[in-house]
Coordinates of C-alpha atoms in Angstrom, one line a residue:
X916 CA 16.3 173.1 -43.3
X917 CA 16.2 172.7 -47.0
X918 CA 19.0 174.1 -49.0
X919 CA 18.5 177.2 -51.1
X920 CA 17.6 176.6 -54.7
X921 CA 18.9 178.5 -57.7
X922 CA 16.4 181.0 -58.9
X923 CA 14.2 179.8 -61.8
X924 CA 10.7 180.3 -63.1
X925 CA 8.2 179.2 -60.4
X926 CA 10.7 179.5 -57.6
X927 CA 9.6 177.6 -54.5
X928 CA 6.9 175.7 -56.5
X929 CA 9.7 173.5 -57.7
X930 CA 10.3 172.6 -54.1
X931 CA 8.3 169.4 -53.5
X932 CA 7.5 169.9 -49.8
X933 CA 6.5 173.5 -50.3
X934 CA 4.5 172.7 -53.4
X935 CA 2.4 170.2 -51.4
X936 CA 1.9 172.7 -48.6
X937 CA 0.8 175.3 -51.2
X938 CA -1.6 173.0 -53.0
X939 CA -3.2 171.8 -49.8
X940 CA -3.6 175.2 -48.3
X941 CA -4.9 176.7 -51.6
X942 CA -7.6 174.1 -52.0
X943 CA -8.5 174.3 -48.3
X944 CA -8.6 178.1 -48.6
X945 CA -11.1 177.7 -51.4
X946 CA -13.4 175.7 -49.2
X947 CA -12.9 178.1 -46.3
X948 CA -13.8 181.0 -48.6
X949 CA -16.9 179.2 -49.6
X950 CA -17.8 178.7 -45.9
X951 CA -17.1 182.4 -45.1
X952 CA -19.9 183.3 -47.5
X953 CA -21.9 180.1 -47.3
X954 CA -22.4 180.0 -43.5
X955 CA -23.8 183.6 -43.3
X956 CA -25.9 182.9 -46.4
X957 CA -27.2 179.8 -44.6
X958 CA -28.1 181.9 -41.6
X959 CA -29.7 184.7 -43.6
X960 CA -31.6 182.8 -46.2
X961 CA -32.4 179.4 -44.6
X962 CA -32.5 180.0 -40.8
X963 CA -33.7 183.7 -41.1
X964 CA -31.2 184.8 -38.4
X965 CA -31.1 188.3 -37.2
X966 CA -28.3 190.8 -37.9
X967 CA -26.8 190.2 -34.5
X968 CA -27.0 186.4 -34.8
X969 CA -25.1 186.5 -38.1
X970 CA -22.4 188.7 -36.5
X971 CA -22.3 186.1 -33.7
X972 CA -21.3 183.5 -36.2
X973 CA -18.2 185.4 -37.1
X974 CA -17.5 186.0 -33.4
X975 CA -17.8 182.3 -32.6
X976 CA -15.2 181.3 -35.2
X977 CA -12.6 183.5 -33.6
X978 CA -13.6 183.4 -29.9
X979 CA -11.3 180.4 -29.3
X980 CA -8.3 182.8 -29.8
X981 CA -9.4 184.5 -26.6
X982 CA -10.0 181.3 -24.7
X983 CA -7.1 179.0 -25.7
X984 CA -4.9 181.2 -27.8
X985 CA -2.1 181.7 -25.3
X986 CA -1.5 178.2 -24.1
X987 CA -1.7 176.8 -27.6
X988 CA 1.6 178.5 -28.4
X989 CA 3.3 176.6 -25.7
X990 CA 1.6 173.3 -26.8
X991 CA 2.7 173.9 -30.4
X992 CA 6.3 174.5 -29.3
X993 CA 6.2 171.1 -27.5
X994 CA 4.5 169.1 -30.3
X995 CA 5.4 168.2 -33.9
X996 CA 3.7 170.7 -36.2
X997 CA 2.7 168.4 -39.1
X998 CA 0.8 165.7 -37.3
X999 CA -1.0 168.4 -35.3
X1000 CA -2.0 170.2 -38.5
X1001 CA -3.3 167.0 -40.0
X1002 CA -5.4 166.2 -36.9
X1003 CA -6.9 169.7 -37.1
X1004 CA -7.8 169.3 -40.8
X1005 CA -9.6 166.0 -40.1
X1006 CA -11.6 167.5 -37.2
X1007 CA -12.6 170.5 -39.2
X1008 CA -13.8 168.2 -42.1
X1009 CA -16.1 166.3 -39.8
X1010 CA -17.5 169.4 -38.2
X1011 CA -18.4 171.1 -41.5
X1012 CA -19.9 167.9 -42.9
X1013 CA -22.3 167.7 -39.9
X1014 CA -24.1 170.8 -41.2
X1015 CA -25.5 169.4 -44.4
X1016 CA -26.2 166.1 -42.7
X1017 CA -28.3 167.9 -40.1
X1018 CA -30.1 169.9 -42.8
X1019 CA -31.0 166.6 -44.6
X1020 CA -32.3 165.2 -41.4
X1021 CA -34.4 168.4 -40.7
X1022 CA -32.7 169.2 -37.4
X1023 CA -30.4 172.0 -38.4
X1024 CA -30.7 175.2 -36.2
X1025 CA -28.7 178.3 -35.4
X1026 CA -27.3 176.7 -32.3
X1027 CA -25.6 173.9 -34.2
X1028 CA -24.2 176.4 -36.8
X1029 CA -22.7 178.5 -33.9
X1030 CA -21.3 175.4 -32.2
X1031 CA -19.6 174.2 -35.5
X1032 CA -18.1 177.7 -36.0
X1033 CA -16.8 177.6 -32.4
X1034 CA -15.3 174.2 -32.5
X1035 CA -13.8 174.6 -36.0
X1036 CA -12.4 177.9 -34.8
X1037 CA -10.7 176.1 -31.9
X1038 CA -9.1 173.6 -34.4
X1039 CA -8.0 176.6 -36.5
X1040 CA -6.2 178.1 -33.5
X1041 CA -4.0 175.0 -33.3
X1042 CA -3.6 174.8 -37.1
X1043 CA -2.7 178.4 -37.7
X1044 CA -0.2 178.6 -34.9
X1045 CA 1.5 175.3 -36.0
X1046 CA 1.4 176.6 -39.6
X1047 CA 3.5 179.6 -38.8
X1048 CA 6.1 177.4 -37.0
X1049 CA 6.1 174.8 -39.8
X1050 CA 6.8 177.0 -42.8
X1051 CA 10.3 178.1 -41.7
X1052 CA 11.3 174.4 -41.5
X1053 CA 10.5 173.9 -45.2
X1054 CA 12.3 177.0 -46.6
X1055 CA 15.4 179.1 -45.8
X1056 CA 15.2 182.5 -44.2
X1057 CA 15.9 184.2 -47.5
X1058 CA 12.9 182.3 -49.1
X1059 CA 10.4 183.3 -46.4
X1060 CA 9.1 186.4 -48.2
X1061 CA 8.7 184.4 -51.4
X1062 CA 7.0 181.5 -49.5
X1063 CA 4.6 183.7 -47.7
X1064 CA 3.8 185.6 -50.9
X1065 CA 3.0 182.4 -52.8
X1066 CA 0.9 181.1 -50.0
X1067 CA -1.0 184.4 -49.8
X1068 CA -1.3 184.4 -53.6
X1069 CA -2.8 180.9 -53.5
X1070 CA -5.2 182.1 -50.7
X1071 CA -6.4 185.0 -52.9
X1072 CA -7.0 182.7 -55.9
X1073 CA -8.9 180.4 -53.6
X1074 CA -10.8 183.4 -52.3
X1075 CA -11.8 184.5 -55.8
X1076 CA -13.0 181.0 -56.7
X1077 CA -14.4 180.0 -53.3
X1078 CA -16.5 183.1 -52.7
X1079 CA -17.9 183.2 -56.2
X1080 CA -18.7 179.5 -56.1
X1081 CA -20.3 179.8 -52.7
X1082 CA -23.1 182.1 -54.0
X1083 CA -23.6 180.0 -57.1
X1084 CA -23.6 176.7 -55.2
X1085 CA -26.1 178.1 -52.7
X1086 CA -28.4 179.1 -55.5
X1087 CA -28.0 175.7 -57.3
X1088 CA -28.0 173.1 -54.5
X1089 CA -28.8 175.0 -51.4
X1090 CA -26.6 176.8 -48.7
X1091 CA -26.3 173.7 -46.5
X1092 CA -25.2 171.1 -49.1
X1093 CA -22.7 173.7 -50.5
X1094 CA -20.7 173.4 -47.2
X1095 CA -19.6 169.9 -48.2
X1096 CA -17.1 171.5 -50.5
X1097 CA -15.4 173.1 -47.4
X1098 CA -15.4 169.7 -45.6
X1099 CA -13.7 168.0 -48.7
X1100 CA -11.1 170.8 -48.9
X1101 CA -9.9 170.0 -45.4
X1102 CA -9.4 166.4 -46.4
X1103 CA -7.3 167.5 -49.4
X1104 CA -5.2 169.6 -47.1
X1105 CA -4.6 166.7 -44.8
X1106 CA -3.7 164.4 -47.7
X1107 CA -1.1 166.9 -48.9
X1108 CA 0.4 167.3 -45.5
X1109 CA 0.7 163.5 -45.2
X1110 CA 2.8 163.4 -48.4
X1111 CA 5.3 165.9 -47.3
X1112 CA 8.6 164.2 -46.6
X1113 CA 10.1 165.3 -43.2
X1114 CA 13.6 166.8 -43.6
X1115 CA 16.1 164.8 -41.7
X1116 CA 18.2 166.7 -39.2
X1117 CA 21.8 165.4 -38.7
X1118 CA 22.2 164.0 -35.2
X1119 CA 25.3 165.9 -34.5
X1120 CA 23.9 169.2 -35.4
X1121 CA 20.6 168.5 -33.6
X1122 CA 22.4 168.0 -30.3
X1123 CA 24.3 171.3 -30.5
X1124 CA 22.9 174.7 -29.6
X1125 CA 22.5 177.1 -32.6
X1126 CA 25.6 179.2 -33.3
X1127 CA 25.1 182.9 -32.3
X1128 CA 24.0 185.1 -35.2
X1129 CA 26.2 187.9 -36.3
X1130 CA 25.2 191.0 -34.3
X1131 CA 22.9 193.4 -36.1
X1132 CA 22.7 197.0 -35.1
X1133 CA 20.5 198.2 -32.3
X1134 CA 17.1 199.7 -33.0
X1135 CA 15.5 202.3 -30.8
X1136 CA 16.9 202.8 -27.2
X1137 CA 13.9 201.1 -25.6
X1138 CA 14.2 198.0 -27.8
X1139 CA 14.3 194.8 -25.8
X1140 CA 17.3 193.2 -24.3
X1141 CA 18.7 190.1 -25.8
X1142 CA 16.2 187.3 -25.6
X1143 CA 18.4 185.3 -23.2
X1144 CA 17.2 182.0 -21.8
X1145 CA 13.7 182.5 -23.1
X1146 CA 14.9 182.3 -26.7
X1147 CA 16.2 178.8 -26.3
X1148 CA 14.3 175.5 -26.7
X1149 CA 11.3 175.2 -24.4
X1150 CA 12.4 174.0 -21.0
X1151 CA 10.5 171.3 -19.1
X1152 CA 8.1 173.2 -16.8
X1153 CA 4.6 174.4 -16.2
X1154 CA 2.6 175.4 -19.2
X1155 CA 1.8 178.8 -17.8
X1156 CA 5.5 179.6 -17.3
X1157 CA 6.3 178.8 -21.0
X1158 CA 3.2 180.8 -22.0
X1159 CA 4.4 183.7 -20.0
X1160 CA 7.8 183.6 -21.8
X1161 CA 6.0 184.3 -25.1
X1162 CA 3.9 187.2 -23.6
X1163 CA 7.0 188.7 -22.1
X1164 CA 9.0 188.5 -25.3
X1165 CA 6.3 190.3 -27.3
X1166 CA 5.6 192.9 -24.6
X1167 CA 9.3 193.9 -24.3
X1168 CA 10.0 194.1 -28.0
X1169 CA 9.1 197.5 -29.5
X1170 CA 8.4 196.1 -33.0
X1171 CA 6.3 193.2 -31.9
X1172 CA 4.4 195.3 -29.4
X1173 CA 3.4 198.0 -31.9
X1174 CA 2.6 195.4 -34.7
X1175 CA 0.3 193.6 -32.2
X1176 CA -1.5 196.8 -31.2
X1177 CA -2.0 197.8 -34.9
X1178 CA -3.2 194.3 -35.9
X1179 CA -5.6 194.1 -33.0
X1180 CA -7.3 197.4 -33.8
X1181 CA -7.3 196.6 -37.5
X1182 CA -8.8 193.2 -37.0
X1183 CA -11.4 194.5 -34.5
X1184 CA -12.7 197.0 -37.1
X1185 CA -12.4 194.9 -40.3
X1186 CA -14.1 192.0 -38.6
X1187 CA -17.0 194.3 -38.1
X1188 CA -17.1 194.9 -41.9
X1189 CA -17.0 191.1 -42.6
X1190 CA -19.7 190.4 -40.1
X1191 CA -22.1 193.0 -41.7
X1192 CA -21.2 192.8 -45.4
X1193 CA -23.4 189.8 -46.4
X1194 CA -26.4 191.3 -44.5
X1195 CA -25.6 194.7 -46.0
X1196 CA -25.4 193.4 -49.6
X1197 CA -28.5 191.2 -49.2
X1198 CA -30.8 193.3 -47.1
X1199 CA -29.6 196.9 -47.7
X1200 CA -28.3 196.8 -51.3
X1201 CA -30.8 194.1 -52.3
X1202 CA -28.6 191.6 -54.2
X1203 CA -29.2 187.9 -54.7
X1204 CA -27.1 185.1 -53.2
X1205 CA -25.3 184.5 -56.5
X1206 CA -24.6 188.2 -56.9
X1207 CA -23.2 188.4 -53.4
X1208 CA -20.9 185.5 -54.0
X1209 CA -19.6 187.0 -57.3
X1210 CA -19.2 190.5 -55.8
X1211 CA -17.4 189.4 -52.7
X1212 CA -15.0 187.3 -54.9
X1213 CA -13.8 190.5 -56.6
X1214 CA -11.9 191.5 -53.4
X1215 CA -9.8 188.4 -54.1
X1216 CA -8.5 190.1 -57.3
X1217 CA -7.0 192.8 -55.2
X1218 CA -5.5 190.3 -52.8
X1219 CA -4.0 188.3 -55.6
X1220 CA -2.5 191.5 -57.0
X1221 CA -1.1 192.3 -53.6
X1222 CA 0.5 188.8 -53.4
X1223 CA 2.0 189.2 -56.8
X1224 CA 3.6 192.6 -56.1
X1225 CA 4.6 192.0 -52.5
X1226 CA 8.2 190.9 -53.2
X1227 CA 8.7 193.7 -55.7
X1228 CA 7.4 196.3 -53.3
X1229 CA 9.8 195.2 -50.6
X1230 CA 12.7 195.3 -53.0
X1231 CA 11.9 198.7 -54.3
X1232 CA 10.7 200.5 -51.2
X1233 CA 12.0 198.3 -48.4
X1234 CA 9.9 196.3 -46.0
X1235 CA 9.2 199.2 -43.6
X1236 CA 8.2 201.7 -46.3
X1237 CA 6.1 199.2 -48.2
X1238 CA 4.3 198.3 -45.0
X1239 CA 3.4 201.9 -44.4
X1240 CA 2.4 202.6 -48.0
X1241 CA 0.0 199.7 -48.3
X1242 CA -1.4 199.9 -44.8
X1243 CA -2.3 203.6 -44.9
X1244 CA -3.5 203.4 -48.5
X1245 CA -5.8 200.4 -48.0
X1246 CA -7.2 202.0 -44.8
X1247 CA -8.4 205.0 -46.8
X1248 CA -9.8 202.8 -49.6
X1249 CA -12.1 201.0 -47.2
X1250 CA -14.3 204.1 -46.9
X1251 CA -15.7 203.4 -50.4
X1252 CA -17.5 200.3 -49.3
X1253 CA -20.4 201.9 -47.4
X1254 CA -21.2 204.0 -50.5
X1255 CA -22.3 200.8 -52.3
X1256 CA -25.8 200.7 -53.8
X1257 CA -27.6 199.0 -56.7
X1258 CA -26.5 199.9 -60.2
X1259 CA -23.3 201.7 -61.0
X1260 CA -22.6 202.3 -57.3
X1261 CA -21.8 198.6 -56.9
X1262 CA -18.3 199.7 -58.3
X1263 CA -17.6 201.4 -55.0
X1264 CA -17.6 197.9 -53.3
X1265 CA -15.5 196.3 -56.0
X1266 CA -12.8 199.0 -55.9
X1267 CA -12.8 199.5 -52.2
X1268 CA -12.7 195.9 -51.2
X1269 CA -10.1 195.0 -53.8
X1270 CA -7.7 197.8 -52.6
X1271 CA -8.3 196.8 -49.0
X1272 CA -7.6 193.1 -49.7
X1273 CA -4.4 194.0 -51.6
X1274 CA -3.1 196.1 -48.8
X1275 CA -3.9 193.4 -46.2
X1276 CA -2.1 190.7 -48.2
X1277 CA 1.0 192.8 -48.7
X1278 CA 1.0 193.6 -45.0
X1279 CA 0.5 189.9 -44.1
X1280 CA 3.4 188.9 -46.3
X1281 CA 5.7 191.5 -44.7
X1282 CA 4.7 191.0 -41.1
X1283 CA 4.5 187.2 -41.4
X1284 CA 8.0 187.0 -42.9
X1285 CA 9.4 189.5 -40.4
X1286 CA 8.1 187.5 -37.4
X1287 CA 9.3 184.1 -38.8
X1288 CA 12.9 185.5 -39.3
X1289 CA 13.0 187.9 -36.4
X1290 CA 11.9 185.5 -33.6
X1291 CA 14.1 182.7 -32.2
X1292 CA 12.7 179.4 -33.8
X1293 CA 12.1 177.7 -30.4
X1294 CA 10.0 180.8 -29.3
X1295 CA 8.0 181.2 -32.6
X1296 CA 5.0 179.2 -31.5
X1297 CA 4.6 181.1 -28.2
X1298 CA 5.3 184.5 -29.9
X1299 CA 2.8 183.8 -32.6
X1300 CA 0.1 182.7 -30.1
X1301 CA 0.8 185.6 -27.8
X1302 CA 0.4 188.1 -30.7
X1303 CA -2.7 186.3 -32.1
X1304 CA -4.3 186.1 -28.7
X1305 CA -4.9 189.9 -29.1
X1306 CA -5.0 190.3 -32.9
X1307 CA -7.3 187.4 -33.6
X1308 CA -9.0 187.7 -30.2
X1309 CA -10.2 191.2 -31.3
X1310 CA -12.1 189.6 -34.2
X1311 CA -15.1 188.3 -32.2
X1312 CA -15.3 191.5 -30.3
X1313 CA -15.4 193.4 -33.5
X1314 CA -18.0 191.2 -35.0
X1315 CA -20.2 191.6 -31.9
X1316 CA -19.6 195.3 -31.8
X1317 CA -20.7 195.5 -35.5
X1318 CA -23.8 193.5 -34.8
X1319 CA -24.8 195.9 -32.0
X1320 CA -24.0 198.9 -34.2
X1321 CA -25.9 197.5 -37.1
X1322 CA -28.9 196.9 -35.0
X1323 CA -28.8 200.2 -33.2
X1324 CA -27.7 202.6 -36.0
X1325 CA -28.7 200.7 -39.2
X1326 CA -26.5 198.4 -41.2
X1327 CA -25.0 201.1 -43.5
X1328 CA -24.2 203.4 -40.5
X1329 CA -22.7 200.5 -38.7
X1330 CA -20.4 199.9 -41.6
X1331 CA -19.3 203.5 -41.7
X1332 CA -18.4 203.4 -38.0
X1333 CA -16.2 200.2 -38.1
X1334 CA -14.5 201.1 -41.4
X1335 CA -13.6 204.6 -40.1
X1336 CA -11.8 202.8 -37.2
X1337 CA -10.0 200.6 -39.8
X1338 CA -8.9 203.6 -41.8
X1339 CA -7.3 205.1 -38.7
X1340 CA -5.6 201.9 -37.5
X1341 CA -2.5 202.4 -39.7
X1342 CA -1.5 205.4 -37.6
X1343 CA -0.2 203.0 -34.9
X1344 CA 2.7 202.1 -37.3
X1345 CA 3.9 205.8 -37.6
X1346 CA 6.5 205.3 -34.8
X1347 CA 10.0 206.6 -35.4
X1348 CA 11.6 203.1 -35.7
X1349 CA 9.3 202.3 -38.7
X1350 CA 8.7 205.6 -40.5
X1351 CA 12.4 206.7 -40.5
X1352 CA 14.0 203.5 -41.9
X1353 CA 13.8 201.6 -45.1
X1354 CA 13.7 198.0 -43.8
X1355 CA 12.6 196.2 -40.7
X1356 CA 15.3 194.5 -38.7
X1357 CA 16.1 190.8 -39.2
X1358 CA 16.7 189.9 -35.6
X1359 CA 16.5 191.3 -32.1
X1360 CA 19.5 193.2 -30.8
X1361 CA 22.3 191.4 -29.1
X1362 CA 24.4 192.6 -26.1
X1363 CA 27.5 192.8 -28.3
X1364 CA 25.9 195.0 -30.9
X1365 CA 27.4 198.5 -31.2
X1366 CA 25.3 201.4 -30.0
X1367 CA 23.8 203.6 -32.7
X1368 CA 22.0 206.9 -32.8
X1369 CA 18.3 206.5 -32.0
X1370 CA 17.6 208.9 -34.8
X1371 CA 19.4 206.9 -37.5
X1372 CA 19.2 203.2 -36.5
X1373 CA 21.1 200.8 -38.7
X1374 CA 19.9 197.4 -39.8
X1375 CA 21.3 194.4 -41.5
X1376 CA 19.8 194.6 -45.0

């Protein structure tokens, strides 16, 4: 792992390897943000797809998490993360490039768009899992919050530019050709990953098991036992056995278990919002493609603000309290979105989506950093995949649910339903171990840790 750097302006952006990762993912994020708006616009304005068909596109992109999400964690723990991420970028670039080519040949149809979303989603399962494993190898544990905050900040800048550009590009050159920007962004990401210099690990230290960490205090009485053998490097064996180790680790850990339940319900409902929002703004509110792109980009401003203040919020309030504050606050803010209409009431969407995006980003920074530091490194791929099997696997279900609700109840009423569920999802975090402490723990309990009162658990701060 790289040594810690003295604090200076820009922080980790002076770290060459991290800077390359940040640049590549920010540019790739801009392309993906264009596709997030451009693909539904393509379906709505060019292919004249139904409300349910547009929702199915969102479902297709995340369906691979339900199909291959669990074994991918074990595969990632066996493979080198960087080459795997590069391969996923190249595959995604080819897939998205096929859409404008098919449009130019006059053979593009809804089936191909769904197939591309499905295959690119499968590549993203591998990339996103490897990405979570790769970041801790570039920075120290103390730099994880800063690293995640900067990556989230870059993603929000990319979202602002990408979503705004998507609508303008669709108006100027057409929805299908505009997707070439997304294809090119994956190539940039691959090029940046290729330039990262692998950090050499001394042979002597590589052959030794990691030294035991200093014991932290015990959380709640039903917290998991020490990770034991499953926390070590993946042993040779069957894939399903290693996959099951990750599932068991998450299921037995009180924190990981509740975070997974919260994220699954939150993603289920918010995916419904994302599946309906383009149709809502075009067909219900009556906005043009360019206006939809500009309007949806404003949510990125809230996300950017969330990334900028995430570290400060965790210092002032602590990680547990900042998580509750932003999660519950953003949940209530989402109820402004269905009030959107033409004219001054467009402000409801701007304010609601910006506050929701800000809360989501702060939560992602806190929870991502917590998982990367809390989980044993050799288990991180399997733990990430096990959690995302449910959290990301809920997204296609939410998209399909929203499509069905929008068709049966009307688009605006469908939005009210899914966003009411999102507003209530934060209540899953109101367990004693989170609401009564300032900070989340840094590591699972160890057998040698002293017993503490369940009412006042102590944590290493």
